[in-house]
CSV table of C-alpha atoms and ligand atoms in Angstrom, one decimal:
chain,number,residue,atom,x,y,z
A,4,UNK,CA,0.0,0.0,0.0
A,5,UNK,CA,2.8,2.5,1.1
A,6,UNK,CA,4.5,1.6,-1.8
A,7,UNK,CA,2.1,2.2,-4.5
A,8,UNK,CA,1.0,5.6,-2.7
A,9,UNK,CA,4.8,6.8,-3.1
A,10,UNK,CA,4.7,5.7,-7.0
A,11,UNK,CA,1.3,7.8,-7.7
A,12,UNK,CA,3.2,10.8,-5.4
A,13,UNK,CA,6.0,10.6,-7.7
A,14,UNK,CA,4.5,10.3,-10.7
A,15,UNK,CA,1.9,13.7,-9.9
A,16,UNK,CA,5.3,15.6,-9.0
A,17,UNK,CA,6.9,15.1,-12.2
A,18,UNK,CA,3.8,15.3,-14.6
A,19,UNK,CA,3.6,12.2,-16.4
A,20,UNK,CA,1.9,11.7,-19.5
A,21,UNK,CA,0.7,8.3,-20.8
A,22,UNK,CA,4.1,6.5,-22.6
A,23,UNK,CA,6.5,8.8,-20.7
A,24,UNK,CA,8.4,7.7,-18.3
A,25,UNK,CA,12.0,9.7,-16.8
A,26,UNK,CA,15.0,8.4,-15.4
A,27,UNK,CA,17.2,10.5,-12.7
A,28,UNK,CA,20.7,11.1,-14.1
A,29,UNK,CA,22.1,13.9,-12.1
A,30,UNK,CA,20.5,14.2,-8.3
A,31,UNK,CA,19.1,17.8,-6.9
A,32,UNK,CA,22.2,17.3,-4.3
A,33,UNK,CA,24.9,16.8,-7.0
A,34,UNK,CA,23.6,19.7,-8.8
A,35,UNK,CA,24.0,21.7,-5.9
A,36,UNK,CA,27.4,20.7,-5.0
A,37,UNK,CA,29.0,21.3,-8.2
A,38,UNK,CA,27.1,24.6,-8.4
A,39,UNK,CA,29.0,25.5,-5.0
A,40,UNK,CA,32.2,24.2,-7.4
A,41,UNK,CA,31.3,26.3,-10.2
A,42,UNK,CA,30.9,29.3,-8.1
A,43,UNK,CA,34.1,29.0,-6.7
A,44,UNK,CA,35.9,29.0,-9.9
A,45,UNK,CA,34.3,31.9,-10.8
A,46,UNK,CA,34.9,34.0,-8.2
A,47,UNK,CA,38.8,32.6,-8.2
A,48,UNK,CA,38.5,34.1,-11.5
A,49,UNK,CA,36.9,37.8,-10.8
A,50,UNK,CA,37.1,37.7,-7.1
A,51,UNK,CA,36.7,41.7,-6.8
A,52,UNK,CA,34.5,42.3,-9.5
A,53,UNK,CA,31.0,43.2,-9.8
A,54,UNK,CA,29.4,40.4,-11.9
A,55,UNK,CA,26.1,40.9,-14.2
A,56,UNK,CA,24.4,37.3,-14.7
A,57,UNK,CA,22.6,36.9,-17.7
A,58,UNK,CA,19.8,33.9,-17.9
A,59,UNK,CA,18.7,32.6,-21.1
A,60,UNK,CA,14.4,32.2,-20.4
A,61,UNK,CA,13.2,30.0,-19.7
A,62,UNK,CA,15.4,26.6,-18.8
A,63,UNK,CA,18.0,28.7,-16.8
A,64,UNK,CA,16.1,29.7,-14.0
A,65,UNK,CA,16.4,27.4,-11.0
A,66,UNK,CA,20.7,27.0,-12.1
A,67,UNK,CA,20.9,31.6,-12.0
A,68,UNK,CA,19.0,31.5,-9.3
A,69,UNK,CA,20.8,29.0,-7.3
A,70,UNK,CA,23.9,30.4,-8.7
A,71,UNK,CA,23.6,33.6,-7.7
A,72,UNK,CA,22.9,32.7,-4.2
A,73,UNK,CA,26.5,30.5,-3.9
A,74,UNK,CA,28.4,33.5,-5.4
A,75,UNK,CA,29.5,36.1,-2.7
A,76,UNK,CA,30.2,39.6,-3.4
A,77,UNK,CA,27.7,41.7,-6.1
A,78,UNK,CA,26.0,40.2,-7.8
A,79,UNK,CA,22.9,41.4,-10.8
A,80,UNK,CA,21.0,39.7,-13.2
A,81,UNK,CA,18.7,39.7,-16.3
A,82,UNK,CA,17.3,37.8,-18.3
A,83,UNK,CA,16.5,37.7,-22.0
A,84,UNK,CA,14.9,34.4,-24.2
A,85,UNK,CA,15.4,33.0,-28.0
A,86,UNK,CA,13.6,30.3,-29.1
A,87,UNK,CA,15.9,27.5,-30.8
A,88,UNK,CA,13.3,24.7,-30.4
A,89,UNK,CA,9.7,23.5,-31.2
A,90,UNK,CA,7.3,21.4,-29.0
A,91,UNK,CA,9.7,18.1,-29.4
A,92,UNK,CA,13.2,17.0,-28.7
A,93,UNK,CA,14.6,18.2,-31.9
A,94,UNK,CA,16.2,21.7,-32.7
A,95,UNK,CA,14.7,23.6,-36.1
A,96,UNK,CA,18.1,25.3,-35.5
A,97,UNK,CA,16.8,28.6,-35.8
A,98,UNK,CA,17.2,31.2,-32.7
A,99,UNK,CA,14.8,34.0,-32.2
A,100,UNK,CA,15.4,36.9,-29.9
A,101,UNK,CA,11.9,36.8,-27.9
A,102,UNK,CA,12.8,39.0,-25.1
A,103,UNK,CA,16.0,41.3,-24.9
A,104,UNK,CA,18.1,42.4,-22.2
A,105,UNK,CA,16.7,45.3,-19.9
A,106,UNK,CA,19.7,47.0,-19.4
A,107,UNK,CA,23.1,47.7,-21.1
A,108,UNK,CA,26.0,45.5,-20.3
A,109,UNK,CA,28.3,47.5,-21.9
A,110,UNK,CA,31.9,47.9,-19.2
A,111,UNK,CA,30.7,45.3,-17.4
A,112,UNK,CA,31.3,41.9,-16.3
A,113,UNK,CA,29.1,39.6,-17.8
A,114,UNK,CA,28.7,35.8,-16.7
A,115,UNK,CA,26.2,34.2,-19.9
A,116,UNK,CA,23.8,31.3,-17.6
A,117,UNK,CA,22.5,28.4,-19.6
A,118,UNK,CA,21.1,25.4,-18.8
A,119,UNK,CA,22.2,23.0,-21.7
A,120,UNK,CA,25.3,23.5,-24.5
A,121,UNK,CA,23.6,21.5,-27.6
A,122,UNK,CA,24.2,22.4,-30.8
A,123,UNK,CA,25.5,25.8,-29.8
A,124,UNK,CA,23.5,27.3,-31.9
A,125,UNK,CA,21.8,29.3,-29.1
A,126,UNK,CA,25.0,30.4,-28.0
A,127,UNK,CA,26.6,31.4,-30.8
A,128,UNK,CA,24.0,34.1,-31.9
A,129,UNK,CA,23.9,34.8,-28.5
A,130,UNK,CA,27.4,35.6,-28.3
A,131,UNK,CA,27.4,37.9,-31.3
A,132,UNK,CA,24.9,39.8,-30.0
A,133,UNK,CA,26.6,40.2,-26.6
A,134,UNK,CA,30.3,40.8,-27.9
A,135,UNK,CA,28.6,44.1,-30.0
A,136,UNK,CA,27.4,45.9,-26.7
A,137,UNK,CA,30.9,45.6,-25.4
A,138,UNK,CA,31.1,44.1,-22.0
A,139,UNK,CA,34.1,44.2,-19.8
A,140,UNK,CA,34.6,40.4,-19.8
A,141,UNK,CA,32.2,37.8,-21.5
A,142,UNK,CA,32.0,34.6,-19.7
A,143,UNK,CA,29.7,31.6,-20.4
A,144,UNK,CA,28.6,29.4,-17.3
A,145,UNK,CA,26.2,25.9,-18.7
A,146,UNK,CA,25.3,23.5,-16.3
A,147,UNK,CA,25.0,20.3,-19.2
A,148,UNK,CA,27.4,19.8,-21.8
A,149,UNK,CA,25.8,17.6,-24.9
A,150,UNK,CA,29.2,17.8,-26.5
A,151,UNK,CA,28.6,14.9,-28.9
A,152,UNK,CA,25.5,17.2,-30.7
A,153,UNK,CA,28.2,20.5,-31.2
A,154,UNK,CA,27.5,22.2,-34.5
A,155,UNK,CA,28.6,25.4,-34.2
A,156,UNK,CA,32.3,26.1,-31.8
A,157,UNK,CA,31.3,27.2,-29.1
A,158,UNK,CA,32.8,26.6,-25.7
A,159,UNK,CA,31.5,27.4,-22.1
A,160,UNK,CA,33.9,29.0,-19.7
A,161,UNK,CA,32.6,26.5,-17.1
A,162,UNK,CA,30.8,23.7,-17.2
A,163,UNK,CA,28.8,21.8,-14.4
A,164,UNK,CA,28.6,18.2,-16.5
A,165,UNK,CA,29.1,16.4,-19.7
A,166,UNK,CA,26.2,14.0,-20.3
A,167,UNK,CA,25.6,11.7,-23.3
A,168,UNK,CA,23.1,12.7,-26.1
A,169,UNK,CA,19.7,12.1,-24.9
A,170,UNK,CA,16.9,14.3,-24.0
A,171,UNK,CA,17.3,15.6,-20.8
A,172,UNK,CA,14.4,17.4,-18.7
A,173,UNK,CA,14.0,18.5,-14.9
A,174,UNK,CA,15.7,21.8,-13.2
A,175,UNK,CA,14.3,24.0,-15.4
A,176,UNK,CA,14.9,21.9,-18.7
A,177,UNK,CA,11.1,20.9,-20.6
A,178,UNK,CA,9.7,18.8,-22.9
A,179,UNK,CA,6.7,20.9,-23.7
A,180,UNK,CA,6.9,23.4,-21.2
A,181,UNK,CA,6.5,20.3,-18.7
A,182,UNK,CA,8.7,18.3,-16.0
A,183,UNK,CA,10.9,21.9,-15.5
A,184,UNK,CA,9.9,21.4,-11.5
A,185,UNK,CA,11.8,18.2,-11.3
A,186,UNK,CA,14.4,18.9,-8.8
A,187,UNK,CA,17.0,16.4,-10.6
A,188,UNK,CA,18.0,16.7,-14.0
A,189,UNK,CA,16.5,13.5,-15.6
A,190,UNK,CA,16.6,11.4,-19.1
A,191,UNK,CA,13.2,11.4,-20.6
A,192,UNK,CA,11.5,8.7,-22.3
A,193,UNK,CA,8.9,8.5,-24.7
A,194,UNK,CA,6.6,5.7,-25.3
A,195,UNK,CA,5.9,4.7,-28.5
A,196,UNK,CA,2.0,6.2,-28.3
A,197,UNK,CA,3.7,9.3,-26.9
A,198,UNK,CA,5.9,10.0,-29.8
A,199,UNK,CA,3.1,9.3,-32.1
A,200,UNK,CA,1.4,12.4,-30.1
A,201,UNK,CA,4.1,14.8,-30.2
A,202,UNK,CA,4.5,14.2,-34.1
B,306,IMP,P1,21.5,24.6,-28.7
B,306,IMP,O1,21.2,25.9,-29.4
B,306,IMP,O2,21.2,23.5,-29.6
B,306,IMP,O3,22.8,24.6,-28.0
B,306,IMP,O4,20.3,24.5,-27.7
B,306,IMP,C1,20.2,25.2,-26.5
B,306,IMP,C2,18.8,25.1,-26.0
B,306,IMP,O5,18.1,24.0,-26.5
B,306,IMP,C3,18.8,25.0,-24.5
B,306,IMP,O6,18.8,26.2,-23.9
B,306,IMP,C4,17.5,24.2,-24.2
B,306,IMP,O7,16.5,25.1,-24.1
B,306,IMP,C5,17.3,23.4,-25.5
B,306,IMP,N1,17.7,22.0,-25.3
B,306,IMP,C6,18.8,21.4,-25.8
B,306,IMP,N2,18.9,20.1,-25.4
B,306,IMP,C7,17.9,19.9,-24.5
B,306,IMP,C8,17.5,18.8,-23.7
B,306,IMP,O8,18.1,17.7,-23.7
B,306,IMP,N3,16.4,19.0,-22.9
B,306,IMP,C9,15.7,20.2,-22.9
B,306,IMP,N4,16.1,21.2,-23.6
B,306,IMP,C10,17.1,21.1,-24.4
């Protein structure tokens, strides 16, 4: 009895969908210790400096928030969002500004916060963008690494983890706008009826 009532709990927390299943792959706890990690490295890196976090909408929230609690010292952020993907697991590989930055990040020290390093698509334009409004320094910060799925060269600054190429959702990643409330980062399965649905 106690058992099937924690399956059904489990299950309503992560927002299951007939034929989908998920499968933890990095724990809330290791996520927050290499965040402590990452932190660390990046305030051995600017320890004086004031540092502007940017978040790319919406996948990056939970990691810039989190982030921005573990790094002493000032700290701001913004956040602006693209859109490099459909309703499915696969990119069109077309970015879209959506939303753009609120203020200038010209002189200053900017630290670029994204969930996942795909293609690097995402990055890439982003990066263009960023290097025109001069900042002082301009530093990317990704908590996955797809590194097998690179088309464009792009490399983060720091990196929390390299996972294999699979579809990943959970802190703050989706599959549909869905499962971004998981608090691990987890591989996501799709039934064969649950393809044929997202087709
Ligand atoms: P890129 O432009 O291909 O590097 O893709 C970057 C964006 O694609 C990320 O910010 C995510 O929003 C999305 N993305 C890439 N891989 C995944 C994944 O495994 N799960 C969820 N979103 C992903």
């Amino acid at each position: 009895m106690a058992t099937t009532k924690k399956v059904v709990s489990s299950r309503l927390r992560a927002g299951h969908r007939e034929g989908e299943s998920v499968r933890t792959l990095i724990s809330h706890a290791q996520v927050m210790r290499r965040l402590k990690e990452l932190a660390r490295q990046i305030r051995r890196d600017f320890p004086t400096e004031p540092l502007h976090l940017i978040g790319v909408l919406k996948g990056s929230v939970f990691f810039l928030s989190d982030l921005a609690r573990e790094l002493g010292g000032e700290v701001s952020f913004d956040f602006l969002a693209v859109s490099s993907y459909g309703k499915g697991t696969d990119s069109t590989g077309e970015v879209k500004l959506i939303k753009d930055l609120d203020v200038s990040i010209e002189g200053k020290t900017v630290i670029v916060v994204e969930d996942i390093l795909d293609t690097g698509l995402t990055l890439k334009y982003l990066l263009r963008i960023f290097r025109e409004k001069r900042p002082k320094h301009l530093r990317i910060v990704v908590l996955l690494d797809k590194h097998e799925r690179r088309i464009a060269d792009v490399h983060a600054d720091y990196t929390g983890f390299t996972i294999p190429n699979e579809f990943v959702v959970g802190y703050g990643l989706d599959y549909d706008e869905r499962y971004r409330n998981l608090p691990d980062v987890c591989v996501l399965h799709l039934g064969t009826r649950a393809k044929a649905k997202s087709a």
